[in-house]
Tab-separated table of C-alpha atoms in Angstrom:
chain	number	residue	atom	x	y	z
A	1	UNK	CA	0.000	0.000	0.000
A	2	UNK	CA	1.459	3.332	-1.118
A	3	UNK	CA	-1.349	5.723	-0.222
A	4	UNK	CA	-4.147	5.847	2.357
A	5	UNK	CA	-6.849	8.499	2.735
A	6	UNK	CA	-10.065	8.834	4.758
A	7	UNK	CA	-13.280	10.047	3.128
A	8	UNK	CA	-14.424	13.487	4.328
A	9	UNK	CA	-17.143	11.932	6.488
A	10	UNK	CA	-14.714	9.369	7.952
A	11	UNK	CA	-16.769	6.315	6.925
A	12	UNK	CA	-14.546	5.032	4.105
A	13	UNK	CA	-10.836	4.649	3.382
A	14	UNK	CA	-9.229	4.560	-0.071
A	15	UNK	CA	-5.874	2.871	-0.694
A	16	UNK	CA	-3.545	2.755	-3.694
A	17	UNK	CA	-1.214	-0.223	-4.078
A	18	UNK	CA	1.671	-1.848	-5.933
A	19	UNK	CA	-0.773	-4.304	-7.570
A	20	UNK	CA	-2.117	-1.399	-9.734
A	21	UNK	CA	-5.434	-1.292	-7.861
A	22	UNK	CA	-7.339	1.208	-5.779
A	23	UNK	CA	-9.487	-0.204	-2.990
A	24	UNK	CA	-12.297	1.172	-0.855
A	25	UNK	CA	-12.634	0.062	2.771
A	26	UNK	CA	-15.285	0.488	5.446
A	27	UNK	CA	-13.537	2.537	8.142
A	28	UNK	CA	-15.717	1.077	10.901
A	29	UNK	CA	-15.290	-2.600	10.101
A	30	UNK	CA	-12.057	-2.666	8.074
A	31	UNK	CA	-13.851	-4.730	5.427
A	32	UNK	CA	-13.457	-4.023	1.685
A	33	UNK	CA	-16.301	-2.168	-0.055
A	34	UNK	CA	-16.940	-3.791	-3.427
A	35	UNK	CA	-14.281	-4.956	-5.831
A	36	UNK	CA	-10.954	-3.162	-6.416
A	37	UNK	CA	-10.914	-0.219	-8.833
A	38	UNK	CA	-8.962	-1.345	-11.895
A	39	UNK	CA	-7.598	0.726	-14.744
A	40	UNK	CA	-4.049	1.732	-13.871
A	41	UNK	CA	-1.341	-0.291	-15.613
A	42	UNK	CA	1.382	0.389	-13.026
A	43	UNK	CA	1.524	0.862	-9.277
A	44	UNK	CA	-0.739	3.468	-7.700
A	45	UNK	CA	1.252	6.123	-5.811
A	46	UNK	CA	-1.493	8.429	-4.598
A	47	UNK	CA	-5.217	8.203	-3.803
A	48	UNK	CA	-7.547	10.759	-2.235
A	49	UNK	CA	-11.242	11.609	-1.955
A	50	UNK	CA	-12.704	14.836	-3.299
A	51	UNK	CA	-13.858	17.240	-0.569
A	52	UNK	CA	-17.481	16.091	-0.988
A	53	UNK	CA	-16.529	12.385	-1.031
A	54	UNK	CA	-18.212	11.642	-4.370
A	55	UNK	CA	-15.012	11.197	-6.390
A	56	UNK	CA	-11.618	9.625	-5.904
A	57	UNK	CA	-8.473	10.853	-7.636
A	58	UNK	CA	-5.486	8.557	-8.124
A	59	UNK	CA	-1.995	8.987	-9.529
A	60	UNK	CA	0.076	6.114	-10.892
A	61	UNK	CA	3.504	5.232	-12.233
A	62	UNK	CA	1.688	4.591	-15.545
A	63	UNK	CA	1.826	8.403	-15.959
A	64	UNK	CA	-1.920	8.880	-15.568
A	65	UNK	CA	-4.179	10.591	-13.093
A	66	UNK	CA	-7.637	9.058	-12.894
A	67	UNK	CA	-10.866	10.418	-11.479
A	68	UNK	CA	-13.269	7.774	-10.191
A	69	UNK	CA	-16.902	8.028	-9.182
A	70	UNK	CA	-16.720	6.670	-5.629
A	71	UNK	CA	-20.143	5.033	-5.989
A	72	UNK	CA	-19.745	3.574	-9.503
A	73	UNK	CA	-18.875	0.080	-10.637
A	74	UNK	CA	-15.250	-0.654	-9.965
A	75	UNK	CA	-13.612	-1.033	-13.338
A	76	UNK	CA	-11.834	1.081	-15.921
A	77	UNK	CA	-15.121	2.430	-17.321
A	78	UNK	CA	-15.816	4.343	-14.094
A	79	UNK	CA	-12.578	6.342	-14.259
A	80	UNK	CA	-11.391	9.266	-16.330
A	81	UNK	CA	-7.689	9.099	-17.299
A	82	UNK	CA	-5.485	12.153	-17.749
A	83	UNK	CA	-1.943	12.027	-19.131
A	84	UNK	CA	0.843	14.575	-19.577
A	85	UNK	CA	2.613	14.018	-22.894
A	86	UNK	CA	6.154	15.041	-21.908
A	87	UNK	CA	7.242	15.466	-25.549
A	88	UNK	CA	4.482	17.844	-26.661
A	89	UNK	CA	3.594	19.285	-23.259
A	90	UNK	CA	-0.142	18.699	-23.655
A	91	UNK	CA	-2.270	17.332	-20.829
A	92	UNK	CA	-4.520	14.822	-22.577
A	93	UNK	CA	-7.944	13.876	-21.254
A	94	UNK	CA	-10.741	11.505	-22.231
A	95	UNK	CA	-10.951	10.581	-25.926
A	96	UNK	CA	-7.411	12.008	-26.353
A	97	UNK	CA	-8.782	15.536	-25.995
A	98	UNK	CA	-6.114	18.196	-25.455
A	99	UNK	CA	-6.893	19.954	-22.169
A	100	UNK	CA	-4.034	22.402	-21.624
A	101	UNK	CA	-0.364	22.898	-22.458
A	102	UNK	CA	2.430	22.718	-19.877
A	103	UNK	CA	5.593	24.783	-20.595
A	104	UNK	CA	8.863	22.792	-20.835
A	105	UNK	CA	10.257	24.221	-17.580
A	106	UNK	CA	7.172	22.929	-15.734
A	107	UNK	CA	7.361	19.392	-17.124
A	108	UNK	CA	10.276	18.394	-14.918
A	109	UNK	CA	9.556	16.180	-11.907
A	110	UNK	CA	10.344	19.168	-9.687
A	111	UNK	CA	7.077	20.828	-10.815
A	112	UNK	CA	4.984	17.968	-12.213
A	113	UNK	CA	4.971	14.309	-11.369
A	114	UNK	CA	2.281	11.894	-12.525
A	115	UNK	CA	2.729	10.045	-9.249
A	116	UNK	CA	1.686	13.040	-7.147
A	117	UNK	CA	-1.962	13.946	-6.876
A	118	UNK	CA	-3.454	16.953	-5.134
A	119	UNK	CA	-7.076	17.561	-4.296
A	120	UNK	CA	-7.519	21.223	-3.358
A	121	UNK	CA	-10.104	21.601	-0.586
A	122	UNK	CA	-12.821	24.236	-0.589
A	123	UNK	CA	-11.395	27.584	0.373
A	124	UNK	CA	-8.011	26.705	-1.123
A	125	UNK	CA	-6.290	28.414	-4.035
A	126	UNK	CA	-8.407	28.940	-7.135
A	127	UNK	CA	-7.449	29.351	-10.758
A	128	UNK	CA	-9.434	31.998	-12.631
A	129	UNK	CA	-9.913	30.792	-16.212
A	130	UNK	CA	-12.564	33.350	-17.131
A	131	UNK	CA	-10.253	35.066	-19.645
A	132	UNK	CA	-8.542	31.892	-20.853
A	133	UNK	CA	-8.177	31.430	-24.626
A	134	UNK	CA	-8.880	27.798	-25.497
A	135	UNK	CA	-10.193	25.471	-28.180
A	136	UNK	CA	-10.273	27.012	-31.647
A	137	UNK	CA	-9.318	30.419	-30.182
A	138	UNK	CA	-6.096	29.539	-28.348
A	139	UNK	CA	-3.993	31.546	-30.824
A	140	UNK	CA	-5.797	34.728	-29.699
A	141	UNK	CA	-4.323	34.518	-26.203
A	142	UNK	CA	-2.166	37.615	-26.770
A	143	UNK	CA	-4.997	39.754	-28.117
A	144	UNK	CA	-6.618	42.346	-25.863
């Protein structure tokens, strides 16, 4: 087991392990809840609940971050993979959709590591994307 985290309400525990699985546990009884979450192809380094407890985020040595519905069936179809392509710098989401670009200086393990996952709690730092240029209009990012 590489990572352990309690749900916000304290009733469940999520673990990430060397066997590439994520598991949910009943915090009161210590018994597993359902089958393991499968989808990662390498060991799971980090696992944490969202602040409202409805989602689980995991980071793996397979260079993906996955978001899981904590109440869904426990297989690859209930997760959403994200991957940083270190060559191009693009963070790639579901259906190979380009989400955002990471500058070369920020692609080093010092700034980004696929094995580190962070869930920012309510009241934490926020990123204002209201003026972000994206999609077909990304080239207009320098226009006023």
